mmCIF file of C-alpha atoms in Angstrom:
data_model
loop_
_atom_site.group_PDB
_atom_site.id
_atom_site.type_symbol
_atom_site.label_atom_id
_atom_site.label_comp_id
_atom_site.label_asym_id
_atom_site.label_seq_id
_atom_site.Cartn_x
_atom_site.Cartn_y
_atom_site.Cartn_z
ATOM 1 C CA MET D 1 88.485 120.872 20.975
ATOM 2 C CA THR D 2 88.316 117.494 22.597
ATOM 3 C CA ARG D 3 90.329 116.804 25.732
ATOM 4 C CA SER D 4 92.576 114.543 23.636
ATOM 5 C CA GLU D 5 93.304 117.433 21.286
ATOM 6 C CA ILE D 6 93.996 119.755 24.213
ATOM 7 C CA ARG D 7 96.378 117.178 25.717
ATOM 8 C CA GLU D 8 98.178 117.034 22.392
ATOM 9 C CA GLN D 9 98.496 120.823 22.287
ATOM 10 C CA ALA D 10 99.706 120.882 25.902
ATOM 11 C CA LEU D 11 102.318 118.247 25.052
ATOM 12 C CA ARG D 12 103.471 120.241 22.050
ATOM 13 C CA PHE D 13 103.795 123.366 24.193
ATOM 14 C CA LEU D 14 105.626 121.550 27.001
ATOM 15 C CA TYR D 15 108.043 120.180 24.422
ATOM 16 C CA GLN D 16 108.512 123.672 23.009
ATOM 17 C CA LEU D 17 109.366 124.962 26.483
ATOM 18 C CA ALA D 18 111.932 122.181 26.858
ATOM 19 C CA VAL D 19 113.760 122.935 23.614
ATOM 20 C CA GLN D 20 113.476 126.703 23.265
ATOM 21 C CA SER D 21 114.928 129.367 25.474
ATOM 22 C CA GLY D 22 113.077 132.558 26.101
ATOM 23 C CA ASP D 23 110.308 133.911 28.237
ATOM 24 C CA PRO D 24 107.697 131.172 28.815
ATOM 25 C CA SER D 25 104.815 133.652 28.923
ATOM 26 C CA GLN D 26 105.802 135.100 25.543
ATOM 27 C CA GLN D 27 106.146 131.584 24.151
ATOM 28 C CA GLU D 28 102.708 130.717 25.469
ATOM 29 C CA GLU D 29 101.143 133.863 24.015
ATOM 30 C CA ARG D 30 102.593 133.075 20.617
ATOM 31 C CA PHE D 31 101.680 129.369 20.838
ATOM 32 C CA LEU D 32 98.086 130.164 21.766
ATOM 33 C CA SER D 33 97.787 132.647 18.899
ATOM 34 C CA TYR D 34 98.201 129.732 16.469
ATOM 35 C CA ASN D 35 95.434 127.663 18.079
ATOM 36 C CA ASP D 36 91.714 128.131 18.418
ATOM 37 C CA PHE D 37 90.990 127.527 22.105
ATOM 38 C CA THR D 38 87.675 128.154 23.792
ATOM 39 C CA GLU D 39 87.650 129.368 27.383
ATOM 40 C CA ALA D 40 87.051 125.803 28.627
ATOM 41 C CA ASP D 41 89.872 124.522 26.382
ATOM 42 C CA LEU D 42 92.232 127.115 27.827
ATOM 43 C CA GLU D 43 91.310 126.138 31.375
ATOM 44 C CA PHE D 44 92.230 122.490 30.761
ATOM 45 C CA PHE D 45 95.341 123.462 28.772
ATOM 46 C CA HIS D 46 96.565 125.679 31.623
ATOM 47 C CA THR D 47 95.776 123.028 34.218
ATOM 48 C CA LEU D 48 98.020 120.572 32.374
ATOM 49 C CA VAL D 49 100.847 122.961 31.523
ATOM 50 C CA GLU D 50 100.970 124.705 34.889
ATOM 51 C CA GLY D 51 100.549 121.440 36.768
ATOM 52 C CA VAL D 52 103.390 119.759 34.909
ATOM 53 C CA THR D 53 105.740 122.737 35.152
ATOM 54 C CA THR D 54 104.953 123.379 38.820
ATOM 55 C CA HIS D 55 105.371 119.735 39.878
ATOM 56 C CA ALA D 56 108.047 118.733 37.337
ATOM 57 C CA GLU D 57 110.770 117.954 39.858
ATOM 58 C CA ALA D 58 108.562 115.713 42.023
ATOM 59 C CA LEU D 59 106.992 114.069 38.961
ATOM 60 C CA ASP D 60 110.427 113.373 37.499
ATOM 61 C CA GLN D 61 111.665 111.778 40.721
ATOM 62 C CA GLU D 62 108.636 109.520 40.992
ATOM 63 C CA ILE D 63 108.804 108.518 37.328
ATOM 64 C CA ALA D 64 112.550 107.846 37.645
ATOM 65 C CA GLN D 65 111.863 105.366 40.454
ATOM 66 C CA ALA D 66 109.532 103.402 38.163
ATOM 67 C CA LEU D 67 112.058 103.127 35.318
ATOM 68 C CA VAL D 68 113.879 99.823 35.042
ATOM 69 C CA ASP D 69 117.548 100.012 34.005
ATOM 70 C CA TRP D 70 117.111 103.508 32.637
ATOM 71 C CA LYS D 71 117.558 107.086 33.841
ATOM 72 C CA PHE D 72 114.824 109.667 33.412
ATOM 73 C CA ASP D 73 117.145 112.288 31.951
ATOM 74 C CA ARG D 74 118.231 109.830 29.241
ATOM 75 C CA LEU D 75 114.669 109.511 27.908
ATOM 76 C CA PRO D 76 113.742 111.571 24.837
ATOM 77 C CA LEU D 77 112.265 114.946 25.827
ATOM 78 C CA ILE D 78 108.940 114.076 24.234
ATOM 79 C CA ASP D 79 108.690 110.896 26.322
ATOM 80 C CA GLN D 80 109.603 112.800 29.470
ATOM 81 C CA ASN D 81 106.761 115.212 28.841
ATOM 82 C CA ILE D 82 104.254 112.499 27.963
ATOM 83 C CA LEU D 83 105.089 110.715 31.223
ATOM 84 C CA ARG D 84 104.965 113.940 33.256
ATOM 85 C CA MET D 85 101.619 114.987 31.863
ATOM 86 C CA ALA D 86 99.981 111.589 32.337
ATOM 87 C CA TRP D 87 101.416 111.109 35.819
ATOM 88 C CA PHE D 88 100.261 114.615 36.753
ATOM 89 C CA GLU D 89 96.735 113.757 35.627
ATOM 90 C CA ILE D 90 96.711 110.431 37.465
ATOM 91 C CA LYS D 91 98.086 111.894 40.664
ATOM 92 C CA TYR D 92 96.364 115.275 40.826
ATOM 93 C CA SER D 93 93.232 115.218 38.615
ATOM 94 C CA LYS D 94 90.349 113.577 40.396
ATOM 95 C CA ASP D 95 88.058 113.902 37.350
ATOM 96 C CA VAL D 96 90.352 111.920 35.010
ATOM 97 C CA PRO D 97 90.387 108.142 35.493
ATOM 98 C CA ALA D 98 93.890 106.664 35.512
ATOM 99 C CA ALA D 99 93.011 104.353 32.621
ATOM 100 C CA VAL D 100 92.092 107.381 30.493
ATOM 101 C CA ALA D 101 95.308 109.247 31.342
ATOM 102 C CA ILE D 102 97.384 106.151 30.538
ATOM 103 C CA SER D 103 95.520 105.478 27.298
ATOM 104 C CA GLU D 104 95.929 109.095 26.200
ATOM 105 C CA ALA D 105 99.662 108.935 26.976
ATOM 106 C CA VAL D 106 100.023 105.763 24.927
ATOM 107 C CA GLN D 107 98.228 107.402 21.993
ATOM 108 C CA LEU D 108 100.476 110.468 22.214
ATOM 109 C CA ALA D 109 103.536 108.216 22.291
ATOM 110 C CA LYS D 110 102.308 106.433 19.169
ATOM 111 C CA LEU D 111 102.014 109.804 17.433
ATOM 112 C CA TYR D 112 105.161 111.544 18.647
ATOM 113 C CA SER D 113 107.652 108.973 19.978
ATOM 114 C CA ASP D 114 109.825 106.190 18.683
ATOM 115 C CA GLU D 115 108.160 102.972 17.631
ATOM 116 C CA GLY D 116 108.413 101.071 20.926
ATOM 117 C CA ALA D 117 108.001 103.998 23.316
ATOM 118 C CA HIS D 118 104.291 103.484 23.840
ATOM 119 C CA SER D 119 104.972 100.084 25.427
ATOM 120 C CA TYR D 120 107.346 101.314 28.095
ATOM 121 C CA ILE D 121 105.261 104.434 28.718
ATOM 122 C CA ASN D 122 102.266 102.182 29.355
ATOM 123 C CA ALA D 123 104.332 99.965 31.684
ATOM 124 C CA VAL D 124 105.850 102.851 33.646
ATOM 125 C CA LEU D 125 102.510 104.591 34.138
ATOM 126 C CA GLY D 126 100.826 101.328 35.123
ATOM 127 C CA SER D 127 103.538 100.690 37.698
ATOM 128 C CA LEU D 128 103.277 104.215 39.095
ATOM 129 C CA TYR D 129 99.510 103.941 39.317
ATOM 130 C CA ARG D 130 99.642 100.599 41.162
ATOM 131 C CA GLN D 131 102.169 102.026 43.632
ATOM 132 C CA HIS D 132 100.070 105.156 44.092
ATOM 133 C CA GLU D 133 96.897 103.163 44.719
ATOM 134 C CA GLY D 134 98.726 101.050 47.305
ATOM 135 C CA GLN D 135 99.637 104.212 49.247
ATOM 136 C CA GLU D 136 96.096 105.549 49.536
#
């Protein structure tokens, strides 16, 4: 799989975790049984999923600060997860350029979100990135 395809699968799984109750490890086992991941694919998939779930609270707070006239918890769940995953990659993955993470998020929003979501996702991530770069 390409990294784009793995990101899409990670997003789908993160969304599943958000809408379904139950044991996350059982959900993951079942989810993975429907996909054909190589060992390298699984490594990237787990990096994204575990990174987003581990840092979700901090990611959410930082994303919420970049939203203009909107609250994070009012965003659609799919948009929340797209923003979390991209912001996680920008902030914590040194091998993924910010422009790639933002572009991938925009593409996922075009596939899975409402019509105009990709625009505000692009703007929010761009704002977060500029703030983050100013702190380093």
